[in-house]
Amino acid sequence: MSKNYKAALAKVENKEYSIEEAIKLAKEISFEKFDPSFNLSMNLNLNTTHADQQLRGSLVLPHGTGKNSKVLVVVDSVDFARAKDAKADYVGGIELIEKIKNENWFDFDFIVTTPEFMPKLAKYGRLLGPKGLMPNPKLGTVTKNIEKIVSDIKKGQIEYKTDKEGIISVPFGKKSFNNQELVENFKTIFNLIKNKRPAVVKGTYIYTTVISTTMGPGIKVKVD
């Protein structure tokens, strides 16, 4: 632990704070020399070896994430104009995937494609999958409505997914956001995950909810 981290950690009590208190405290103890992200982690009572207990999807935060995400649209040439009109950062065909493969080019955050083009991407699964870039219908990145998904990503769409331990970790804003914006983003994510509770889960569903800044210590949050 760094000296700054230890100093910040010493100010965090071993208790659950309200989300308003937690955000205020996180800002007070933040020591990053940049505008850090705020992150939310939820430890869920899920056995992700079962398909019906795996949570994955996307949502648009009311105040975005503070990050300007870059979108690569890979489609047939008939859809180039639509993608460009939607303000995608890069538009092209399979040659762009070859560029990724040959040049290790990853100057983007999302890849969007159409159902018709998806079979052409199948052979690149080992390249894109481990980096979380493979388009997925559940995330809205395989769609005929290119305009909407590009717009949603630009507005601040995030993806969520349980890891093998049943934990979901997602960003929900920046320190530069005002506190109310962070609270509203937090509640949007929390309520969605809460309502996604699988029917097979018995007893406690959400074990712990923690927020932190990029380099800061975790702060437990008490939620209903």
PDB file of C-alpha atoms in Angstrom:
ATOM      1  CA  MET A   1       0.000   0.000   0.000  1.00  0.00           C
ATOM      2  CA  SER A   2       1.212   3.493  -0.798  1.00  0.00           C
ATOM      3  CA  LYS A   3       1.392   6.195   1.840  1.00  0.00           C
ATOM      4  CA  ASN A   4      -1.523   8.033   0.224  1.00  0.00           C
ATOM      5  CA  TYR A   5      -3.650   4.895   0.082  1.00  0.00           C
ATOM      6  CA  LYS A   6      -3.000   4.126   3.760  1.00  0.00           C
ATOM      7  CA  ALA A   7      -3.947   7.681   4.711  1.00  0.00           C
ATOM      8  CA  ALA A   8      -7.179   7.420   2.723  1.00  0.00           C
ATOM      9  CA  LEU A   9      -8.010   3.987   4.119  1.00  0.00           C
ATOM     10  CA  ALA A  10      -7.573   5.255   7.693  1.00  0.00           C
ATOM     11  CA  LYS A  11     -10.494   7.628   7.129  1.00  0.00           C
ATOM     12  CA  VAL A  12     -12.890   4.871   6.083  1.00  0.00           C
ATOM     13  CA  GLU A  13     -14.798   3.355   8.987  1.00  0.00           C
ATOM     14  CA  ASN A  14     -15.718  -0.314   9.054  1.00  0.00           C
ATOM     15  CA  LYS A  15     -19.406   0.325   8.483  1.00  0.00           C
ATOM     16  CA  GLU A  16     -21.930   0.802   5.712  1.00  0.00           C
ATOM     17  CA  TYR A  17     -22.461   4.386   4.568  1.00  0.00           C
ATOM     18  CA  SER A  18     -25.445   5.804   2.746  1.00  0.00           C
ATOM     19  CA  ILE A  19     -24.649   6.335  -0.937  1.00  0.00           C
ATOM     20  CA  GLU A  20     -24.646  10.103  -0.386  1.00  0.00           C
ATOM     21  CA  GLU A  21     -22.180   9.793   2.505  1.00  0.00           C
ATOM     22  CA  ALA A  22     -20.027   7.311   0.599  1.00  0.00           C
ATOM     23  CA  ILE A  23     -19.680   9.559  -2.448  1.00  0.00           C
ATOM     24  CA  LYS A  24     -18.843  12.571  -0.297  1.00  0.00           C
ATOM     25  CA  LEU A  25     -16.206  10.582   1.617  1.00  0.00           C
ATOM     26  CA  ALA A  26     -14.725   9.102  -1.570  1.00  0.00           C
ATOM     27  CA  LYS A  27     -14.199  12.590  -2.947  1.00  0.00           C
ATOM     28  CA  GLU A  28     -12.681  13.828   0.305  1.00  0.00           C
ATOM     29  CA  ILE A  29     -10.092  11.034   0.508  1.00  0.00           C
ATOM     30  CA  SER A  30      -9.328  10.865  -3.225  1.00  0.00           C
ATOM     31  CA  PHE A  31      -5.623  11.463  -3.806  1.00  0.00           C
ATOM     32  CA  GLU A  32      -5.371  10.869  -7.564  1.00  0.00           C
ATOM     33  CA  LYS A  33      -3.738  13.680  -9.535  1.00  0.00           C
ATOM     34  CA  PHE A  34      -6.234  13.195 -12.367  1.00  0.00           C
ATOM     35  CA  ASP A  35     -10.021  13.045 -12.615  1.00  0.00           C
ATOM     36  CA  PRO A  36     -10.593   9.514 -11.306  1.00  0.00           C
ATOM     37  CA  SER A  37     -13.481   7.259 -12.197  1.00  0.00           C
ATOM     38  CA  PHE A  38     -16.004   6.185  -9.596  1.00  0.00           C
ATOM     39  CA  ASN A  39     -16.536   2.421  -9.608  1.00  0.00           C
ATOM     40  CA  LEU A  40     -19.315   0.240  -8.205  1.00  0.00           C
ATOM     41  CA  SER A  41     -18.793  -3.393  -7.207  1.00  0.00           C
ATOM     42  CA  MET A  42     -21.592  -5.711  -6.150  1.00  0.00           C
ATOM     43  CA  ASN A  43     -20.920  -9.136  -4.659  1.00  0.00           C
ATOM     44  CA  LEU A  44     -23.941 -11.287  -5.517  1.00  0.00           C
ATOM     45  CA  ASN A  45     -25.182 -14.642  -4.280  1.00  0.00           C
ATOM     46  CA  LEU A  46     -24.900 -16.278  -7.697  1.00  0.00           C
ATOM     47  CA  ASN A  47     -23.456 -19.559  -8.917  1.00  0.00           C
ATOM     48  CA  THR A  48     -22.291 -18.482 -12.350  1.00  0.00           C
ATOM     49  CA  THR A  49     -21.576 -22.052 -13.428  1.00  0.00           C
ATOM     50  CA  HIS A  50     -25.321 -22.132 -14.091  1.00  0.00           C
ATOM     51  CA  ALA A  51     -26.515 -20.232 -17.141  1.00  0.00           C
ATOM     52  CA  ASP A  52     -29.644 -18.979 -15.386  1.00  0.00           C
ATOM     53  CA  GLN A  53     -27.493 -17.233 -12.758  1.00  0.00           C
ATOM     54  CA  GLN A  54     -25.262 -15.305 -15.154  1.00  0.00           C
ATOM     55  CA  LEU A  55     -26.074 -11.629 -15.500  1.00  0.00           C
ATOM     56  CA  ARG A  56     -24.939  -9.741 -18.565  1.00  0.00           C
ATOM     57  CA  GLY A  57     -26.263  -6.745 -20.406  1.00  0.00           C
ATOM     58  CA  SER A  58     -25.948  -3.029 -20.936  1.00  0.00           C
ATOM     59  CA  LEU A  59     -27.602   0.192 -19.850  1.00  0.00           C
ATOM     60  CA  VAL A  60     -27.316   3.900 -20.524  1.00  0.00           C
ATOM     61  CA  LEU A  61     -26.456   5.969 -17.458  1.00  0.00           C
ATOM     62  CA  PRO A  62     -28.482   9.175 -17.056  1.00  0.00           C
ATOM     63  CA  HIS A  63     -25.310  11.265 -16.778  1.00  0.00           C
ATOM     64  CA  GLY A  64     -22.900   9.099 -18.776  1.00  0.00           C
ATOM     65  CA  THR A  65     -19.541   7.888 -17.522  1.00  0.00           C
ATOM     66  CA  GLY A  66     -17.429  10.944 -18.264  1.00  0.00           C
ATOM     67  CA  LYS A  67     -15.591   8.967 -20.902  1.00  0.00           C
ATOM     68  CA  ASN A  68     -15.809   9.661 -24.626  1.00  0.00           C
ATOM     69  CA  SER A  69     -16.098   6.115 -25.939  1.00  0.00           C
ATOM     70  CA  LYS A  70     -14.925   5.399 -29.469  1.00  0.00           C
ATOM     71  CA  VAL A  71     -17.080   3.160 -31.645  1.00  0.00           C
ATOM     72  CA  LEU A  72     -15.928   0.956 -34.516  1.00  0.00           C
ATOM     73  CA  VAL A  73     -18.742  -0.119 -36.842  1.00  0.00           C
ATOM     74  CA  VAL A  74     -17.935  -3.127 -39.023  1.00  0.00           C
ATOM     75  CA  VAL A  75     -20.609  -3.730 -41.652  1.00  0.00           C
ATOM     76  CA  ASP A  76     -21.236  -4.315 -45.331  1.00  0.00           C
ATOM     77  CA  SER A  77     -20.683  -1.292 -47.554  1.00  0.00           C
ATOM     78  CA  VAL A  78     -24.441  -0.721 -47.944  1.00  0.00           C
ATOM     79  CA  ASP A  79     -24.518   0.317 -44.267  1.00  0.00           C
ATOM     80  CA  PHE A  80     -21.459   2.603 -44.316  1.00  0.00           C
ATOM     81  CA  ALA A  81     -23.498   5.782 -44.767  1.00  0.00           C
ATOM     82  CA  ARG A  82     -25.813   4.964 -41.844  1.00  0.00           C
ATOM     83  CA  ALA A  83     -22.885   4.300 -39.553  1.00  0.00           C
ATOM     84  CA  LYS A  84     -21.143   7.528 -40.554  1.00  0.00           C
ATOM     85  CA  ASP A  85     -24.345   9.517 -40.064  1.00  0.00           C
ATOM     86  CA  ALA A  86     -24.575   8.010 -36.564  1.00  0.00           C
ATOM     87  CA  LYS A  87     -21.174   9.583 -35.785  1.00  0.00           C
ATOM     88  CA  ALA A  88     -19.287   6.295 -35.415  1.00  0.00           C
ATOM     89  CA  ASP A  89     -15.545   6.935 -35.021  1.00  0.00           C
ATOM     90  CA  TYR A  90     -14.489   4.252 -37.500  1.00  0.00           C
ATOM     91  CA  VAL A  91     -16.540   2.620 -40.240  1.00  0.00           C
ATOM     92  CA  GLY A  92     -15.490  -0.166 -42.571  1.00  0.00           C
ATOM     93  CA  GLY A  93     -15.623  -3.819 -43.440  1.00  0.00           C
ATOM     94  CA  ILE A  94     -13.563  -6.856 -42.553  1.00  0.00           C
ATOM     95  CA  GLU A  95     -10.363  -4.967 -43.457  1.00  0.00           C
ATOM     96  CA  LEU A  96     -10.652  -3.133 -40.127  1.00  0.00           C
ATOM     97  CA  ILE A  97     -10.637  -6.423 -38.227  1.00  0.00           C
ATOM     98  CA  GLU A  98      -7.577  -7.457 -40.213  1.00  0.00           C
ATOM     99  CA  LYS A  99      -5.979  -4.159 -39.174  1.00  0.00           C
ATOM    100  CA  ILE A 100      -6.624  -5.090 -35.532  1.00  0.00           C
ATOM    101  CA  LYS A 101      -5.078  -8.507 -36.119  1.00  0.00           C
ATOM    102  CA  ASN A 102      -2.035  -7.359 -38.079  1.00  0.00           C
ATOM    103  CA  GLU A 103      -1.245  -4.071 -36.353  1.00  0.00           C
ATOM    104  CA  ASN A 104      -2.522  -4.730 -32.809  1.00  0.00           C
ATOM    105  CA  TRP A 105      -4.759  -1.717 -33.328  1.00  0.00           C
ATOM    106  CA  PHE A 106      -7.221  -1.056 -30.523  1.00  0.00           C
ATOM    107  CA  ASP A 107      -7.990   2.653 -30.728  1.00  0.00           C
ATOM    108  CA  PHE A 108     -11.668   2.124 -29.884  1.00  0.00           C
ATOM    109  CA  ASP A 109     -13.878   0.860 -27.057  1.00  0.00           C
ATOM    110  CA  PHE A 110     -16.792  -0.912 -28.783  1.00  0.00           C
ATOM    111  CA  ILE A 111     -17.368  -2.846 -31.996  1.00  0.00           C
ATOM    112  CA  VAL A 112     -20.842  -2.717 -33.518  1.00  0.00           C
ATOM    113  CA  THR A 113     -22.092  -4.858 -36.375  1.00  0.00           C
ATOM    114  CA  THR A 114     -25.289  -6.149 -37.994  1.00  0.00           C
ATOM    115  CA  PRO A 115     -26.743  -9.682 -37.754  1.00  0.00           C
ATOM    116  CA  GLU A 116     -25.982 -10.169 -41.459  1.00  0.00           C
ATOM    117  CA  PHE A 117     -22.303  -9.328 -40.978  1.00  0.00           C
ATOM    118  CA  MET A 118     -21.805 -11.330 -37.786  1.00  0.00           C
ATOM    119  CA  PRO A 119     -20.854 -14.621 -39.533  1.00  0.00           C
ATOM    120  CA  LYS A 120     -17.852 -12.839 -41.067  1.00  0.00           C
ATOM    121  CA  LEU A 121     -16.625 -11.960 -37.569  1.00  0.00           C
ATOM    122  CA  ALA A 122     -16.990 -15.475 -36.171  1.00  0.00           C
ATOM    123  CA  LYS A 123     -13.450 -16.536 -37.049  1.00  0.00           C
ATOM    124  CA  TYR A 124     -12.039 -13.576 -35.097  1.00  0.00           C
ATOM    125  CA  GLY A 125     -13.546 -14.708 -31.810  1.00  0.00           C
ATOM    126  CA  ARG A 126     -10.180 -15.593 -30.280  1.00  0.00           C
ATOM    127  CA  LEU A 127      -8.868 -12.140 -31.162  1.00  0.00           C
ATOM    128  CA  LEU A 128     -11.818 -10.080 -29.946  1.00  0.00           C
ATOM    129  CA  GLY A 129     -13.397 -12.261 -27.257  1.00  0.00           C
ATOM    130  CA  PRO A 130     -10.640 -12.110 -24.595  1.00  0.00           C
ATOM    131  CA  LYS A 131     -10.653  -8.309 -24.826  1.00  0.00           C
ATOM    132  CA  GLY A 132     -14.418  -8.122 -24.429  1.00  0.00           C
ATOM    133  CA  LEU A 133     -14.834  -6.626 -27.891  1.00  0.00           C
ATOM    134  CA  MET A 134     -16.814  -9.327 -29.674  1.00  0.00           C
ATOM    135  CA  PRO A 135     -20.209  -7.879 -30.656  1.00  0.00           C
ATOM    136  CA  ASN A 136     -23.054  -9.469 -28.721  1.00  0.00           C
ATOM    137  CA  PRO A 137     -26.842  -9.236 -29.238  1.00  0.00           C
ATOM    138  CA  LYS A 138     -27.357  -9.168 -25.436  1.00  0.00           C
ATOM    139  CA  LEU A 139     -25.313  -5.976 -25.302  1.00  0.00           C
ATOM    140  CA  GLY A 140     -27.045  -4.416 -28.278  1.00  0.00           C
ATOM    141  CA  THR A 141     -23.850  -4.366 -30.332  1.00  0.00           C
ATOM    142  CA  VAL A 142     -25.262  -6.786 -32.916  1.00  0.00           C
ATOM    143  CA  THR A 143     -28.220  -4.895 -34.299  1.00  0.00           C
ATOM    144  CA  LYS A 144     -29.955  -3.557 -37.374  1.00  0.00           C
ATOM    145  CA  ASN A 145     -30.483  -0.272 -35.567  1.00  0.00           C
ATOM    146  CA  ILE A 146     -26.933   1.032 -35.870  1.00  0.00           C
ATOM    147  CA  GLU A 147     -27.973   4.615 -35.216  1.00  0.00           C
ATOM    148  CA  LYS A 148     -29.475   3.838 -31.801  1.00  0.00           C
ATOM    149  CA  ILE A 149     -26.619   1.741 -30.423  1.00  0.00           C
ATOM    150  CA  VAL A 150     -23.958   4.241 -31.519  1.00  0.00           C
ATOM    151  CA  SER A 151     -26.005   7.034 -29.944  1.00  0.00           C
ATOM    152  CA  ASP A 152     -26.447   5.047 -26.694  1.00  0.00           C
ATOM    153  CA  ILE A 153     -22.733   4.322 -26.447  1.00  0.00           C
ATOM    154  CA  LYS A 154     -21.908   7.973 -27.007  1.00  0.00           C
ATOM    155  CA  LYS A 155     -24.408   8.965 -24.291  1.00  0.00           C
ATOM    156  CA  GLY A 156     -22.678   6.720 -21.762  1.00  0.00           C
ATOM    157  CA  GLN A 157     -23.767   3.119 -22.206  1.00  0.00           C
ATOM    158  CA  ILE A 158     -21.951   0.651 -19.984  1.00  0.00           C
ATOM    159  CA  GLU A 159     -21.778  -3.114 -19.977  1.00  0.00           C
ATOM    160  CA  TYR A 160     -22.162  -5.276 -16.893  1.00  0.00           C
ATOM    161  CA  LYS A 161     -21.286  -8.923 -16.434  1.00  0.00           C
ATOM    162  CA  THR A 162     -20.850 -11.232 -13.465  1.00  0.00           C
ATOM    163  CA  ASP A 163     -17.379 -12.716 -13.102  1.00  0.00           C
ATOM    164  CA  LYS A 164     -16.839 -16.304 -11.964  1.00  0.00           C
ATOM    165  CA  GLU A 165     -17.191 -15.222  -8.326  1.00  0.00           C
ATOM    166  CA  GLY A 166     -20.543 -13.543  -8.935  1.00  0.00           C
ATOM    167  CA  ILE A 167     -19.160 -10.007  -8.752  1.00  0.00           C
ATOM    168  CA  ILE A 168     -20.199  -7.151 -11.025  1.00  0.00           C
ATOM    169  CA  SER A 169     -17.851  -4.141 -11.297  1.00  0.00           C
ATOM    170  CA  VAL A 170     -18.755  -1.109 -13.397  1.00  0.00           C
ATOM    171  CA  PRO A 171     -17.848   2.596 -13.642  1.00  0.00           C
ATOM    172  CA  PHE A 172     -20.542   5.134 -12.815  1.00  0.00           C
ATOM    173  CA  GLY A 173     -18.951   8.519 -13.334  1.00  0.00           C
ATOM    174  CA  LYS A 174     -16.018  10.778 -12.508  1.00  0.00           C
ATOM    175  CA  LYS A 175     -14.947  12.775  -9.470  1.00  0.00           C
ATOM    176  CA  SER A 176     -15.717  15.920 -11.470  1.00  0.00           C
ATOM    177  CA  PHE A 177     -19.412  14.964 -11.586  1.00  0.00           C
ATOM    178  CA  ASN A 178     -21.557  16.652  -8.961  1.00  0.00           C
ATOM    179  CA  ASN A 179     -22.687  14.409  -6.133  1.00  0.00           C
ATOM    180  CA  GLN A 180     -26.297  14.179  -7.304  1.00  0.00           C
ATOM    181  CA  GLU A 181     -25.224  12.979 -10.757  1.00  0.00           C
ATOM    182  CA  LEU A 182     -23.136  10.231  -9.160  1.00  0.00           C
ATOM    183  CA  VAL A 183     -26.024   9.239  -6.883  1.00  0.00           C
ATOM    184  CA  GLU A 184     -28.429   8.998  -9.815  1.00  0.00           C
ATOM    185  CA  ASN A 185     -25.981   6.950 -11.896  1.00  0.00           C
ATOM    186  CA  PHE A 186     -25.345   4.642  -8.937  1.00  0.00           C
ATOM    187  CA  LYS A 187     -29.042   4.093  -8.304  1.00  0.00           C
ATOM    188  CA  THR A 188     -29.694   3.371 -11.981  1.00  0.00           C
ATOM    189  CA  ILE A 189     -27.168   0.530 -11.934  1.00  0.00           C
ATOM    190  CA  PHE A 190     -28.077  -0.762  -8.484  1.00  0.00           C
ATOM    191  CA  ASN A 191     -31.811  -0.905  -9.181  1.00  0.00           C
ATOM    192  CA  LEU A 192     -31.280  -2.677 -12.496  1.00  0.00           C
ATOM    193  CA  ILE A 193     -29.094  -5.389 -10.923  1.00  0.00           C
ATOM    194  CA  LYS A 194     -31.493  -5.688  -7.976  1.00  0.00           C
ATOM    195  CA  ASN A 195     -34.385  -6.288 -10.368  1.00  0.00           C
ATOM    196  CA  LYS A 196     -32.381  -8.869 -12.325  1.00  0.00           C
ATOM    197  CA  ARG A 197     -32.420 -11.270  -9.362  1.00  0.00           C
ATOM    198  CA  PRO A 198     -32.759 -14.810 -10.785  1.00  0.00           C
ATOM    199  CA  ALA A 199     -35.835 -16.669  -9.543  1.00  0.00           C
ATOM    200  CA  VAL A 200     -33.688 -19.604  -8.375  1.00  0.00           C
ATOM    201  CA  VAL A 201     -31.719 -17.502  -5.868  1.00  0.00           C
ATOM    202  CA  LYS A 202     -32.870 -18.054  -2.296  1.00  0.00           C
ATOM    203  CA  GLY A 203     -32.037 -15.940   0.746  1.00  0.00           C
ATOM    204  CA  THR A 204     -29.694 -12.979   0.469  1.00  0.00           C
ATOM    205  CA  TYR A 205     -29.096 -11.851  -3.107  1.00  0.00           C
ATOM    206  CA  ILE A 206     -26.741  -8.889  -2.675  1.00  0.00           C
ATOM    207  CA  TYR A 207     -23.976  -9.607  -0.166  1.00  0.00           C
ATOM    208  CA  THR A 208     -22.037  -6.345  -0.339  1.00  0.00           C
ATOM    209  CA  THR A 209     -22.057  -3.123  -2.345  1.00  0.00           C
ATOM    210  CA  VAL A 210     -18.849  -1.087  -2.490  1.00  0.00           C
ATOM    211  CA  ILE A 211     -17.780   2.096  -4.261  1.00  0.00           C
ATOM    212  CA  SER A 212     -14.277   3.427  -4.828  1.00  0.00           C
ATOM    213  CA  THR A 213     -12.331   5.833  -6.975  1.00  0.00           C
ATOM    214  CA  THR A 214      -9.724   4.558  -9.438  1.00  0.00           C
ATOM    215  CA  MET A 215      -6.925   4.223  -6.878  1.00  0.00           C
ATOM    216  CA  GLY A 216      -8.856   4.702  -3.644  1.00  0.00           C
ATOM    217  CA  PRO A 217     -10.028   2.227  -0.993  1.00  0.00           C
ATOM    218  CA  GLY A 218     -13.433   0.609  -1.062  1.00  0.00           C
ATOM    219  CA  ILE A 219     -16.313   2.159   0.869  1.00  0.00           C
ATOM    220  CA  LYS A 220     -19.241  -0.071   1.822  1.00  0.00           C
ATOM    221  CA  VAL A 221     -22.668   1.237   0.900  1.00  0.00           C
ATOM    222  CA  LYS A 222     -25.914   0.511   2.694  1.00  0.00           C
ATOM    223  CA  VAL A 223     -28.776   0.082   0.251  1.00  0.00           C
ATOM    224  CA  ASP A 224     -32.392  -1.010   0.474  1.00  0.00           C
TER     225      ASP A 224
END
